[in-house]
Structures are given as C-alpha cells and as structure tokens.
Tab-separated table of C-alpha atoms and ligand atoms in Angstrom:
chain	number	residue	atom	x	y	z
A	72	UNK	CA	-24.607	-6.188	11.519
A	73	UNK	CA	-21.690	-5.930	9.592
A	74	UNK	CA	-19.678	-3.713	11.845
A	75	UNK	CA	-19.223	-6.897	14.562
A	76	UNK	CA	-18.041	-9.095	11.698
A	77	UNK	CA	-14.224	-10.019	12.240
A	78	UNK	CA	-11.546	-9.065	9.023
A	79	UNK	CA	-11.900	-12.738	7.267
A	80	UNK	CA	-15.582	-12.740	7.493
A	81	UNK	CA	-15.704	-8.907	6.040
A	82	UNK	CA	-13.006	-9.925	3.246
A	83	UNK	CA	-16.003	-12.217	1.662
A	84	UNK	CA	-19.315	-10.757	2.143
A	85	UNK	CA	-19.350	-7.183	3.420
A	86	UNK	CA	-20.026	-4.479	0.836
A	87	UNK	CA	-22.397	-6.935	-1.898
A	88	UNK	CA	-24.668	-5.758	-3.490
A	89	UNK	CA	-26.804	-8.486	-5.791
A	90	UNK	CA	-28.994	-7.594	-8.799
A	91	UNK	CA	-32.412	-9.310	-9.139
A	92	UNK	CA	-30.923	-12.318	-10.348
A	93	UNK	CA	-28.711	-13.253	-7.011
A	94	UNK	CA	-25.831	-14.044	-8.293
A	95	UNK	CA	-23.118	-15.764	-5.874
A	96	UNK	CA	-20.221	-13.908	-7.460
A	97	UNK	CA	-20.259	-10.348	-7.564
A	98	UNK	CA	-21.138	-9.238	-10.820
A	99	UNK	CA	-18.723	-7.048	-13.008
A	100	UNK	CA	-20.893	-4.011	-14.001
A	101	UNK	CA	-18.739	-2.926	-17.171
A	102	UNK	CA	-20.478	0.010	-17.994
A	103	UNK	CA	-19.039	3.428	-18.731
A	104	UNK	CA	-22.868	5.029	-17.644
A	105	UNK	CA	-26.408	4.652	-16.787
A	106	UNK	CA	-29.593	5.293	-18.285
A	107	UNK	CA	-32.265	7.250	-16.826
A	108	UNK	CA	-36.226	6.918	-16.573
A	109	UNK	CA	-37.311	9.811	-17.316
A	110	UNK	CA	-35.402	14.073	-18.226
A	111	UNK	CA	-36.517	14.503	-14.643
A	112	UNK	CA	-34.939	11.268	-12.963
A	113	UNK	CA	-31.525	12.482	-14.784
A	114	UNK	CA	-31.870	15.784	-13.289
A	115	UNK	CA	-32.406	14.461	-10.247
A	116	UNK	CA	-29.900	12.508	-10.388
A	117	UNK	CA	-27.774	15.179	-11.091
A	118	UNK	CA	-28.986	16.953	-7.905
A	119	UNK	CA	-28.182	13.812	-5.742
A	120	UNK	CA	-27.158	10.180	-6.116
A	121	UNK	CA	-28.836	8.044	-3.895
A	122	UNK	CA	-27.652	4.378	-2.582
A	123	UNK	CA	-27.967	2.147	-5.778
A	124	UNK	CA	-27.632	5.209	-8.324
A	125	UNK	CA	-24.806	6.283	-10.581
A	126	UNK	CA	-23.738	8.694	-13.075
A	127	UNK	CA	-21.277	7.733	-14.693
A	128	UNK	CA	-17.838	5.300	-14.095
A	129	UNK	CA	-15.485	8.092	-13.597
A	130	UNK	CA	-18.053	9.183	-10.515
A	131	UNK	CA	-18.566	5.454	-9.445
A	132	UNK	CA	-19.852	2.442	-10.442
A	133	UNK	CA	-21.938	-0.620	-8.765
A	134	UNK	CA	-18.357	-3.389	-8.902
A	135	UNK	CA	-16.222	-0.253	-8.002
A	136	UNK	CA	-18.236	0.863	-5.272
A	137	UNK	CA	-18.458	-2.980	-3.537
A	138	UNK	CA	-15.101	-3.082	-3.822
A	139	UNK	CA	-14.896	0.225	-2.021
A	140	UNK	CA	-17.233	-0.380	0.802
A	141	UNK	CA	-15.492	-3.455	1.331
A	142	UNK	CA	-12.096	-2.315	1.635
A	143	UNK	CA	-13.616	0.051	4.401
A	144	UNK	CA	-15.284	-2.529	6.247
A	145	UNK	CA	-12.487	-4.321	6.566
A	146	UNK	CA	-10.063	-1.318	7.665
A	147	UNK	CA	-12.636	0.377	9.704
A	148	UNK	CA	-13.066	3.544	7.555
A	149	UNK	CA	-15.887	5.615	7.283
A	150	UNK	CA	-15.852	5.400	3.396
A	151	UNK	CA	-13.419	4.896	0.444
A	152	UNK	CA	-12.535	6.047	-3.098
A	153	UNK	CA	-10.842	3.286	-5.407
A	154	UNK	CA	-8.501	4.698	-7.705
A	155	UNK	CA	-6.540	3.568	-11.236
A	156	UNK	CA	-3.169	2.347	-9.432
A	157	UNK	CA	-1.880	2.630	-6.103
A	158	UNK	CA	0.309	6.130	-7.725
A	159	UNK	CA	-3.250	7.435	-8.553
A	160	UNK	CA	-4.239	7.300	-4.730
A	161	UNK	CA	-0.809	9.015	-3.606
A	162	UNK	CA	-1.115	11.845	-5.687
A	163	UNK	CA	-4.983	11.764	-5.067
A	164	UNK	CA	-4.248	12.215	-1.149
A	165	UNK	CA	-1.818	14.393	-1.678
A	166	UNK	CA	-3.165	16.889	-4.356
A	167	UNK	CA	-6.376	17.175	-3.171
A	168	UNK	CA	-5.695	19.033	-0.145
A	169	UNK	CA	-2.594	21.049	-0.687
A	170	UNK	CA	-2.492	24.317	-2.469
A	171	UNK	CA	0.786	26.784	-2.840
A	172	UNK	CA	2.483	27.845	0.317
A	173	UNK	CA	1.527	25.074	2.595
A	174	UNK	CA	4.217	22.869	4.248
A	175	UNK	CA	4.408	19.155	4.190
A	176	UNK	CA	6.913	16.349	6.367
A	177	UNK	CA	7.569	13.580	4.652
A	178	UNK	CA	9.806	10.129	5.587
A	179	UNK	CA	13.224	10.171	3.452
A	180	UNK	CA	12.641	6.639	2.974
A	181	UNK	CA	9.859	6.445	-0.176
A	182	UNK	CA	8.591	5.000	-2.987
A	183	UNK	CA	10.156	6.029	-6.415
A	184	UNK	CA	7.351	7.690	-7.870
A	185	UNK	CA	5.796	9.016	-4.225
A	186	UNK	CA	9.447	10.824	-4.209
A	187	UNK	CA	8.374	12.176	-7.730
A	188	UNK	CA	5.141	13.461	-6.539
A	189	UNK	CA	6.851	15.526	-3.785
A	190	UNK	CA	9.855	16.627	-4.455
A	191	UNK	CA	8.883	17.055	-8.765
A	192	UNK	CA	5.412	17.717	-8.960
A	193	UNK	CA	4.327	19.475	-5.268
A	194	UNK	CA	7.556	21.637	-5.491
A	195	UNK	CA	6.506	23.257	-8.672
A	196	UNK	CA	3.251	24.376	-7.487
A	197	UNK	CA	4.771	25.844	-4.040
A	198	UNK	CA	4.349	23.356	-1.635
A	199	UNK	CA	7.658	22.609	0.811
A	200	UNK	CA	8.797	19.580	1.430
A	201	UNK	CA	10.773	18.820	4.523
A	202	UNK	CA	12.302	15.510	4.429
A	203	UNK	CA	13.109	13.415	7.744
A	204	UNK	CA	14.715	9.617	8.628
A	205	UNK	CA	11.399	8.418	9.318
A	206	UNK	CA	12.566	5.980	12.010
A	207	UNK	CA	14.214	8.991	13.967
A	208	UNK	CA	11.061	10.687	16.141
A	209	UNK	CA	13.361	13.526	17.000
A	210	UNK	CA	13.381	14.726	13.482
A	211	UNK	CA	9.797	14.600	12.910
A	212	UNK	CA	9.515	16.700	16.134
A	213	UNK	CA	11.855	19.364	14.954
A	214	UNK	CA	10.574	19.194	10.976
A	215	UNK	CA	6.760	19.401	11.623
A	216	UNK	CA	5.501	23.179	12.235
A	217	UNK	CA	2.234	25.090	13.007
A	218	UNK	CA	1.689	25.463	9.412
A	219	UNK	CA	2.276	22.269	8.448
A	220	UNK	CA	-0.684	20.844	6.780
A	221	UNK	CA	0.425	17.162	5.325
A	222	UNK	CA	2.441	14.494	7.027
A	223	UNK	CA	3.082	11.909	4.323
A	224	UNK	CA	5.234	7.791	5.360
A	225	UNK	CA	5.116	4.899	4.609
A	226	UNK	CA	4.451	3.058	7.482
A	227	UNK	CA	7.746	0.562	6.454
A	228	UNK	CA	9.560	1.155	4.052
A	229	UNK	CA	11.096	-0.111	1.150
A	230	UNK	CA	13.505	-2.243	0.840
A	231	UNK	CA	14.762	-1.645	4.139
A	232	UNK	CA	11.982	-2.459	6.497
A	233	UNK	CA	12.295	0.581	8.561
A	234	UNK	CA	9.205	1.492	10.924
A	235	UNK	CA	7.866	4.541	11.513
A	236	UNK	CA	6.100	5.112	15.117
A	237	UNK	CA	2.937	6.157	13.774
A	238	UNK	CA	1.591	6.781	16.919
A	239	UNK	CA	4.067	9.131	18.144
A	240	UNK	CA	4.176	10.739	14.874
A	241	UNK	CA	0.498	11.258	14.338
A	242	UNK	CA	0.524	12.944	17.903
A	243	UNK	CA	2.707	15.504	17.304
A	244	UNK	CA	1.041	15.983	13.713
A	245	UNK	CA	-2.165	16.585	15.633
A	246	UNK	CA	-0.882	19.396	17.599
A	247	UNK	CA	-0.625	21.335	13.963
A	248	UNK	CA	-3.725	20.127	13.015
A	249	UNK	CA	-1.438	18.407	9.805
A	250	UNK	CA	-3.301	15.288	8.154
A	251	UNK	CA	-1.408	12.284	8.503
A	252	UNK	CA	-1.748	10.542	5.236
A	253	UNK	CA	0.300	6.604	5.414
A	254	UNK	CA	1.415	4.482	2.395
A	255	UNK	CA	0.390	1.295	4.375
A	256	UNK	CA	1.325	-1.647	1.578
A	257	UNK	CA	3.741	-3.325	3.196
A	258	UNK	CA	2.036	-3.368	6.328
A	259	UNK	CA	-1.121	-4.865	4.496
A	260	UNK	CA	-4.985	-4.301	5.490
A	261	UNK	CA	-4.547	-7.660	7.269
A	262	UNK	CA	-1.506	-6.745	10.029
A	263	UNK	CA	-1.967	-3.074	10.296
A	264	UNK	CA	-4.773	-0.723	11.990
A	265	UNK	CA	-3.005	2.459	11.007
A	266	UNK	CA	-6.007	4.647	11.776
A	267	UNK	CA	-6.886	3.324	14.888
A	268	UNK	CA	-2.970	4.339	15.493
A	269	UNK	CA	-3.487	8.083	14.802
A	270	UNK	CA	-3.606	8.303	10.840
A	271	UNK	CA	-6.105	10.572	9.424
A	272	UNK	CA	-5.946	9.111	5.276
A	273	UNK	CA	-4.582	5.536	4.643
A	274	UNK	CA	-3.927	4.814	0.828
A	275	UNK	CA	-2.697	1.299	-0.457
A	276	UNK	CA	-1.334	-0.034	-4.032
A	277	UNK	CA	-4.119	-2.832	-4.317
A	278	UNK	CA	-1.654	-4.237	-7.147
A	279	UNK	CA	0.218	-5.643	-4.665
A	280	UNK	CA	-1.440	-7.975	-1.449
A	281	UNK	CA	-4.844	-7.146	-2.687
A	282	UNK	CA	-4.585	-8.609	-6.125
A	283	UNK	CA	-1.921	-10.992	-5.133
A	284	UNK	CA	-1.968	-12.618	-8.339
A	285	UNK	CA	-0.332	-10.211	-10.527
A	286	UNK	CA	-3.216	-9.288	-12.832
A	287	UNK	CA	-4.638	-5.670	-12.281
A	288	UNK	CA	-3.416	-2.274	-10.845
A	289	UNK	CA	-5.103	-0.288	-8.297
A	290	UNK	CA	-5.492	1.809	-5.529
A	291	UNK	CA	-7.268	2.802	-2.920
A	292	UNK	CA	-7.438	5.867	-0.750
A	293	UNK	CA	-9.363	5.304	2.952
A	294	UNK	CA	-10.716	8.031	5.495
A	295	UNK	CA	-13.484	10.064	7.028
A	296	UNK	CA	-16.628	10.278	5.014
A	297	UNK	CA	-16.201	14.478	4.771
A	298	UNK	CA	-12.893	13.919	3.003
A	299	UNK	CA	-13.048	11.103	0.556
A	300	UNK	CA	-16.898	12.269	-0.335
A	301	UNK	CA	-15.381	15.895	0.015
A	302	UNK	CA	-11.879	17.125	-1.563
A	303	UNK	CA	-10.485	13.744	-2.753
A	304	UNK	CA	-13.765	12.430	-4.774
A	305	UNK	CA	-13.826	15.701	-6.383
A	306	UNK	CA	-10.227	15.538	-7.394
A	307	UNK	CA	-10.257	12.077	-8.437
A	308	UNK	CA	-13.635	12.107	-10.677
A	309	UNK	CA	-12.342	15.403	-12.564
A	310	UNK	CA	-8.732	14.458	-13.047
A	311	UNK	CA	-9.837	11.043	-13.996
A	312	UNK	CA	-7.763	8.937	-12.316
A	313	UNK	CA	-10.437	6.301	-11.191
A	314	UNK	CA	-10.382	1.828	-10.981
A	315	UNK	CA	-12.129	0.047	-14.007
A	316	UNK	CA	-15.028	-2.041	-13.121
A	317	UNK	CA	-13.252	-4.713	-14.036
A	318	UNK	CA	-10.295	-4.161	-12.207
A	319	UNK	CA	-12.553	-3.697	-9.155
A	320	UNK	CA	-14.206	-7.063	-9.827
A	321	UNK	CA	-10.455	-8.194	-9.369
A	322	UNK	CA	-10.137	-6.921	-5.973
A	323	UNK	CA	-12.559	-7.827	-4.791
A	324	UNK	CA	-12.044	-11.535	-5.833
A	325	UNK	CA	-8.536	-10.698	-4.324
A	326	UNK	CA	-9.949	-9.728	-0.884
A	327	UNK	CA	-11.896	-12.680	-0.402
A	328	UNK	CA	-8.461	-14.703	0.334
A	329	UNK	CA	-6.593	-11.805	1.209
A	330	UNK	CA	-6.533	-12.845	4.704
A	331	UNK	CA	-5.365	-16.715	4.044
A	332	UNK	CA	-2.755	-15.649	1.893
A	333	UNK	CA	-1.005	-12.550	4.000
A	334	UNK	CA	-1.059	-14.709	6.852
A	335	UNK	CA	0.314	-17.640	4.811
A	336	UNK	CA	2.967	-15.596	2.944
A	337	UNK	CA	3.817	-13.580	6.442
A	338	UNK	CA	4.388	-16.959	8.438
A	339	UNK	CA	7.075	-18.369	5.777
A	340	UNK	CA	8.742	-14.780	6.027
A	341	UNK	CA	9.282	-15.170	9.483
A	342	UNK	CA	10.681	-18.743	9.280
A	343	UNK	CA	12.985	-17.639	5.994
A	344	UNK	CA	14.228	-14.641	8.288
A	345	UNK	CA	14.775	-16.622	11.197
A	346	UNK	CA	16.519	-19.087	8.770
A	347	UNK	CA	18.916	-17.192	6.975
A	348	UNK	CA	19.918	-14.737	10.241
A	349	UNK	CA	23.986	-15.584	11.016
A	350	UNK	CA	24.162	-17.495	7.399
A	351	UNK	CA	27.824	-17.050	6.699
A	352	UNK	CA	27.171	-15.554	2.881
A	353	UNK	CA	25.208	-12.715	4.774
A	354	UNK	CA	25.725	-9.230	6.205
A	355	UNK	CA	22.284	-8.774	7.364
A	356	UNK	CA	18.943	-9.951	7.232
A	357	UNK	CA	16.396	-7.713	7.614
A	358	UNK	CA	12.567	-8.461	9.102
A	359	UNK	CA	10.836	-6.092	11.186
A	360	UNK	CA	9.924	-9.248	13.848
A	361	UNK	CA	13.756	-9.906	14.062
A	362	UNK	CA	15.226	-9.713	17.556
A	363	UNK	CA	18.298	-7.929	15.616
A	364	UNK	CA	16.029	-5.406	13.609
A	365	UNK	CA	16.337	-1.870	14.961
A	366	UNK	CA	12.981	-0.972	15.500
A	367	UNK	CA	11.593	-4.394	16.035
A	368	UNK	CA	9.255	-3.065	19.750
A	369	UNK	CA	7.770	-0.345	17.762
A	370	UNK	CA	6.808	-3.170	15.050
A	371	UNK	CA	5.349	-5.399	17.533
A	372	UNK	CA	3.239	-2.937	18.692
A	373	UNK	CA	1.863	-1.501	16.018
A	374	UNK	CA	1.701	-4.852	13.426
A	375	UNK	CA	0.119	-8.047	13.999
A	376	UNK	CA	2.829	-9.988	12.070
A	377	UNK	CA	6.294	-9.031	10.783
A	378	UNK	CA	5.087	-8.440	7.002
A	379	UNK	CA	5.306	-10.632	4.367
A	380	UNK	CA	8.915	-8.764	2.424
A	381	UNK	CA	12.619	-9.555	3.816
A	382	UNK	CA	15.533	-8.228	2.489
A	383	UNK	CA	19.227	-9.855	2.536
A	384	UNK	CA	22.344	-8.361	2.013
A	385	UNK	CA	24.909	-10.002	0.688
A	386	UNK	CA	28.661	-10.072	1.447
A	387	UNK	CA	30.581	-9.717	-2.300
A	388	UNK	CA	27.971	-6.744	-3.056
A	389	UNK	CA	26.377	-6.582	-6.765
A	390	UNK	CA	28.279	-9.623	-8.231
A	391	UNK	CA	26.934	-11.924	-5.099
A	392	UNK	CA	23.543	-10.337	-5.413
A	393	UNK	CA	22.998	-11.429	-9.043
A	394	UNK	CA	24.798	-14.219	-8.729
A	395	UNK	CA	22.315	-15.447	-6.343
A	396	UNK	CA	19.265	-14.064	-8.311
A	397	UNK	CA	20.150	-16.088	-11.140
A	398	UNK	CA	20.737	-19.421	-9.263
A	399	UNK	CA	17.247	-19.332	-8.297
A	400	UNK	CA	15.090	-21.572	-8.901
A	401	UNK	CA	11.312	-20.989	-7.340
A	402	UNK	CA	11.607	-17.301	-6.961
A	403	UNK	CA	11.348	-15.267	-9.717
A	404	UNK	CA	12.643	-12.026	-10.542
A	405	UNK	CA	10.721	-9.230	-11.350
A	406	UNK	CA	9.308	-5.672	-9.285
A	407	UNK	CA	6.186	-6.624	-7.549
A	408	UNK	CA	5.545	-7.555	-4.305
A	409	UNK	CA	2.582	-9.001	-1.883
A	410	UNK	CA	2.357	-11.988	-4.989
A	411	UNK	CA	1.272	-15.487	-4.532
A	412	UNK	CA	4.212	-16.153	-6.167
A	413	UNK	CA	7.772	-15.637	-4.559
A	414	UNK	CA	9.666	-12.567	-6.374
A	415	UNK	CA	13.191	-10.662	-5.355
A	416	UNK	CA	14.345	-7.572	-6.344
A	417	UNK	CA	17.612	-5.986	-6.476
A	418	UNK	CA	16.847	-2.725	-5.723
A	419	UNK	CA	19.884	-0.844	-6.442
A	420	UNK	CA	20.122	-1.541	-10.196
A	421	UNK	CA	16.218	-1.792	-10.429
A	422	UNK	CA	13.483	0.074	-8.689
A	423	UNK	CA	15.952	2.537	-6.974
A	424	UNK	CA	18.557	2.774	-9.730
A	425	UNK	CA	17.853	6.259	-10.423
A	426	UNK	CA	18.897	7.531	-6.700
A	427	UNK	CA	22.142	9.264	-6.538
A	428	UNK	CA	24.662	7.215	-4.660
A	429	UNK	CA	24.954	9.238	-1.615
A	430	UNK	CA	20.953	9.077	-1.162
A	431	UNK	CA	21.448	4.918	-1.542
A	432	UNK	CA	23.598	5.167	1.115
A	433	UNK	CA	21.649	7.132	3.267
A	434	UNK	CA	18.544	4.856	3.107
A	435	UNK	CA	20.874	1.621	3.166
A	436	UNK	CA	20.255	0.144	-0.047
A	437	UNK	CA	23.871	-1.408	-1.157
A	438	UNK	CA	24.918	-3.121	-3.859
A	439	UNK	CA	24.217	-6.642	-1.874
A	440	UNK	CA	20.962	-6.016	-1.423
A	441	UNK	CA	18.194	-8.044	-1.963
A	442	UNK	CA	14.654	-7.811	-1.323
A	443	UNK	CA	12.316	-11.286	-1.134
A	444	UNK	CA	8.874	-10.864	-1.637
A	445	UNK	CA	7.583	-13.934	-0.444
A	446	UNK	CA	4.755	-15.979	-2.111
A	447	UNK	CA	2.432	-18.753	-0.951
A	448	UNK	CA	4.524	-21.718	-2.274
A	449	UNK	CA	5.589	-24.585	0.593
A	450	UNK	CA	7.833	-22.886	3.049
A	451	UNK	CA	10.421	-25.262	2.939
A	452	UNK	CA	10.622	-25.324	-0.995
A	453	UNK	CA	11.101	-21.636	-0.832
A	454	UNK	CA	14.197	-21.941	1.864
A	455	UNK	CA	15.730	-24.745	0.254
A	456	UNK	CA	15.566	-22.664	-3.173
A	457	UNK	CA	17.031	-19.914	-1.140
A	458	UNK	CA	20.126	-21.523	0.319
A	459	UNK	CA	20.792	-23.587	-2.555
A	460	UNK	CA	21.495	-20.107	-4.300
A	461	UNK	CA	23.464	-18.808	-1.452
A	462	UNK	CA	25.659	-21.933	-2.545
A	463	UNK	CA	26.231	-20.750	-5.498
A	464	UNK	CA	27.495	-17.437	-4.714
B	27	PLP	C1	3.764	-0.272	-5.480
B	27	PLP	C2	3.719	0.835	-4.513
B	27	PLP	C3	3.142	2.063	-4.861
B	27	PLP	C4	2.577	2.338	-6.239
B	27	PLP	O1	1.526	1.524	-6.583
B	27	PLP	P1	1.101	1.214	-8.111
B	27	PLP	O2	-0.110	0.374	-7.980
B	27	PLP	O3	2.263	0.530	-8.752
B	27	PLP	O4	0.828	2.534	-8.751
B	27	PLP	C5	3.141	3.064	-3.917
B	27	PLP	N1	3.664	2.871	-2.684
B	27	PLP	C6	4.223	1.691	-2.319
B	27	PLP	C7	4.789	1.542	-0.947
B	27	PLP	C8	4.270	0.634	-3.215
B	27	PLP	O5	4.832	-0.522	-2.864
C-alpha cells in the first residue's frame, strides 16, 4: 500500500510501528537491549532476527529502525542503515567495500572531512584515489578504469553549487562495474531521485534538512537490500558507529515536515538569488536554477528545485565578506546548513580554512565568499536583512 503513497504522505506515516498501547507519536524506544523469553528464544534470536525482534542497539533498534524504513520509503530504497552522523555514513559506504589495491574516482570538490576519509584514511590502507572537477564529464571518462571499484560525489557541492551529471557519470561507472556511492545533502531527499538517476548507495548528513532544527546528528546510508543488510550493516554494527534511539526519534519528527520546509526554504532561495543577481556590491551569485549558473540544464534535469543554499561573492574580498556577516541581522552565523533558521558561512576562514590556497582557488572559494543557508523565516524579511547588509559594506 505504501509503495503508491506520494513523498509528503510517506514523510508522516510510512515505516510506524505502534506498541499495544497505539500511541500517535512514535515512541522513543531508549533501550541499549532486549530481553528474551526463554535460553532458547535468545539463541534463536541469535540465529535470526525476525520483523519486530532485536538484539541489541548497536544491531538496531524499534525508533532507529522506523526511522530507517522511512527514510527508504520516501527515497525509494530497498532498505537503509541509520548511522551516528552523516561522517559515520561516508566512511560506512566507503570502508565497507574497499580493501587494499582497489581504485576509487572521486569529485575534487568535497566535504572537509569526506576529503579526510580519502585522501588520509583510504590512502593508508592502499586504496587510490583519483581526483576529478566533478562538473567536467571528460575527466571522469578518462579517471574511471576497469578496476575501479568506488565512484564517490557529491551530487552539488559545497559552497560552490557545482553539479555533477550523475547520469552520465553513473553510466560510465557501470561499464567497470564501480559502485556509485553520492553525498546527496544539498540536493535533499525532497528534490533529488539520485538512484533512479544511476546511483548504486546514496548517504545523507540527516543533521542538516532532516533535523532542520539544529538538535541531533545523523546519518543515513540508502541502497539495495544485499548491501546495506550485507557489507555495510556488518561494518557499521562492529565498528560502532550507529544513531541513538533518541536521535532517531528526532528524525523522524524531522521528516514529518521535511517536505513543507525544503520546499519553503528552496522557494525563498530562488527569489533571494534572483534578487541579489547584477546587485552592484556583487561578483557573482551562485544558484544552480540561475540562468547564469554554469551547469544550470544538467540541474534542471536532474533536481526538482534549485536547492535551498546560495552563495555570494563579494567585491572587496574578506573585509566585505565579514563586514556583511556582521551587519546582519536575521541570519545568523554559524556552520550548518538545511536549518529552519537562516545561517551563512564564510567558507574560506571557516569550514575550508584548512585548504591550501592554490586548492581554494581551484574549487572557487575566494575570500568574498559567502554561503546562505536559507531558513524558513518570511522571504522578504530575509532579503531585506540581506541588502540592508550589502549597505553596509
Ligand atoms: C554536513 C555534511 C557531511 C557530514 O555530516 P555530519 O552529520 O556533520 O557528520 C557530509 N557531507 C556533506 C555534503 C555535508 O554537508
């Protein structure tokens, strides 16, 4: 029944399970184990889980496991595993499936820590790493080899906006038999079907849209049954890297308005964008639904909307930046993104400080650069703020 239910309907009901009492709410099973009947039942159990049976909360648990068939319904996965942060489901994907000697491609364009991962952590056990411009299709084509067994993006990237043609991408994967593995968070659940596009393991930060308020991290890594149940549930339940029950109780309050908010947040990003492009304080805006954005066809066809993140740059470089940042008023700044409330970011001094400058300027991220995360506050309060700080600069 379930599987003809559209997104919003799936984002509040699919995945519930109720006790005996019925609860509305979905209860928060904070339990590190379970008890068993009988010295057979636990060696049964031990043999095979069945639906409603658990070992213990590293393995799964009843709020985790909603939360997980949930988050599947709603991205059409065969199954999920819910992890400790959104880092916990990279390295999950990742490590569960390479060993020494194999090859991987991977966009230049990353995540801090995903960088880590790779180029720290993978490269000390063996694994290669070939890194690529993401946006450039060419340079997939020549990086990714017969013996290539992990293609890793993110399907756009931060704080640039760039977007990768997953379809194209995943194609020529294929033809290596690689497994396409996509760091889909700015994309959201809500705007994105990256498996239906080719991708074979789809992971998400649920700190960011998912939560949207702020309060817990988490992760989530999504696939075909053989894998998650296979390679990465083993990894993850004997490494230990797995979501609370409370956490997942979070999430999947989050979900339940995920849809009203994304859409919300993704409409006043377009208008903002639209706004500020040409402003006379500005080098650039960049939104992936811009006319002037470089890969804005290949954005239109894969995403729904243009994402809910814009980033400015500003003429005057670092000076203008925080001068701008600290004339604001509604936005607030901080590192997250995918918030209810409005946050910016200057990248270059903050989240990608540690990047040599030549590798800044390769992925674009100047001194003037600002990302805007943008939050579910009144559109026009949040452009107003916006240009009154550009007046200040
Ligand atoms: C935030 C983020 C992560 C890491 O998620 P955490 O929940 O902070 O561990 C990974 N990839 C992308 C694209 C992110 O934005």
């Amino acid at each position: 029944m379930s599987k003809d239910w559209n997104a919003r309907t799936k984002m509040v009901h699919s995945g519930s399970r109720r006790s005996q009492y019925g609860e509305v709410s979905e209860s928060i099973f904070l339990t590190q184990g379970f008890v068993y009947d009988s010295a057979e039942a636990a060696e049964a159990r031990f043999i095979e889980t069945g639906e409603d049976e658990f070992i213990y909360a590293r393995y799964g648990n009843p709020t985790v496991r909603m939360f997980e068939d949930r988050i599947a319904a709603i991205e059409g996965a065969e199954d999920a595993f819910a992890t400790a942060s959104g880092m916990a489901a990279v390295n999950g994907a990742l490590m569960s499936v390479l060993k020494a000697g194999d090859h991987v491609v991977s966009a230049r364009a990353l995540f801090g820590s995903c960088l880590y991962i790779l180029e720290e952590i993978l490269a000390r056990f063996g694994v290669e790493i070939t890194f690529v411009d993401g946006a450039d299709i060419e340079q997939w084509r020549a990086a990714i080899r017969p013996d290539t067994a992990v293609v890793f993006l993110e399907s756009v990237s931060n704080p640039t906006l760039e977007v990768v043609d997953l379809k194209s991408v995943s194609e020529i994967a294929h033809e290596s038999d690689a497994l396409v593995v996509v760091d889909n968070v700015f994309a959201t659940p809500v705007f994105s079907r990256a498996l239906e596009l080719g991708a074979d393991v789809v992971v998400y930060s649920t700190t960011k849209h998912i939560d949207g308020q702020g309060r817990c991290l988490g992760g989530v890594v999504l696939g075909r049954e053989e894998f998650i149940r296979g390679p990465l549930e083993a990894y993850m339940k004997h490494t230990g890297g797995s979501m609370s029950p409370f956490n997942a109780w979070v999430m999947l309050k989050g979900l339940e308005t995920l849809d009203l908010r994304v859409r919300a947040q993704a409409a006043s990003a377009q208008a903002i964008a639209e706004a500020l492009e040409g402003h006379d304080k500005l080098e650039r805006v960049l939104f992936p639904f811009l006319a002037s954005h470089p890969h804005q066809a290949i954005a239109k066809a894969q995403f729904e909307k243009g994402g809910t993140v814009l980033s400015i740059d500003l003429k005057g470089g670092q000076e203008a930046a925080f001068t701008f940042l600290n004339a604001l008023e509604i936005c607030i700044i901080s590192n997250n993104l995918g918030d209810a409330k409005s946050i910016v970011t200057h990248p270059a001094t903050t989240t990608h400080q540690r990047l040599p400058d030549d590798q800044k300027e390769l992925l674009g991220i100047t001194p003037g650069l600002v990302r805007i995360s943008v939050g579910i506050e009144d559109t026009q309060d949040l452009l107003n703020d916006i240009l009154q700080a550009l007046e200040a600069v």
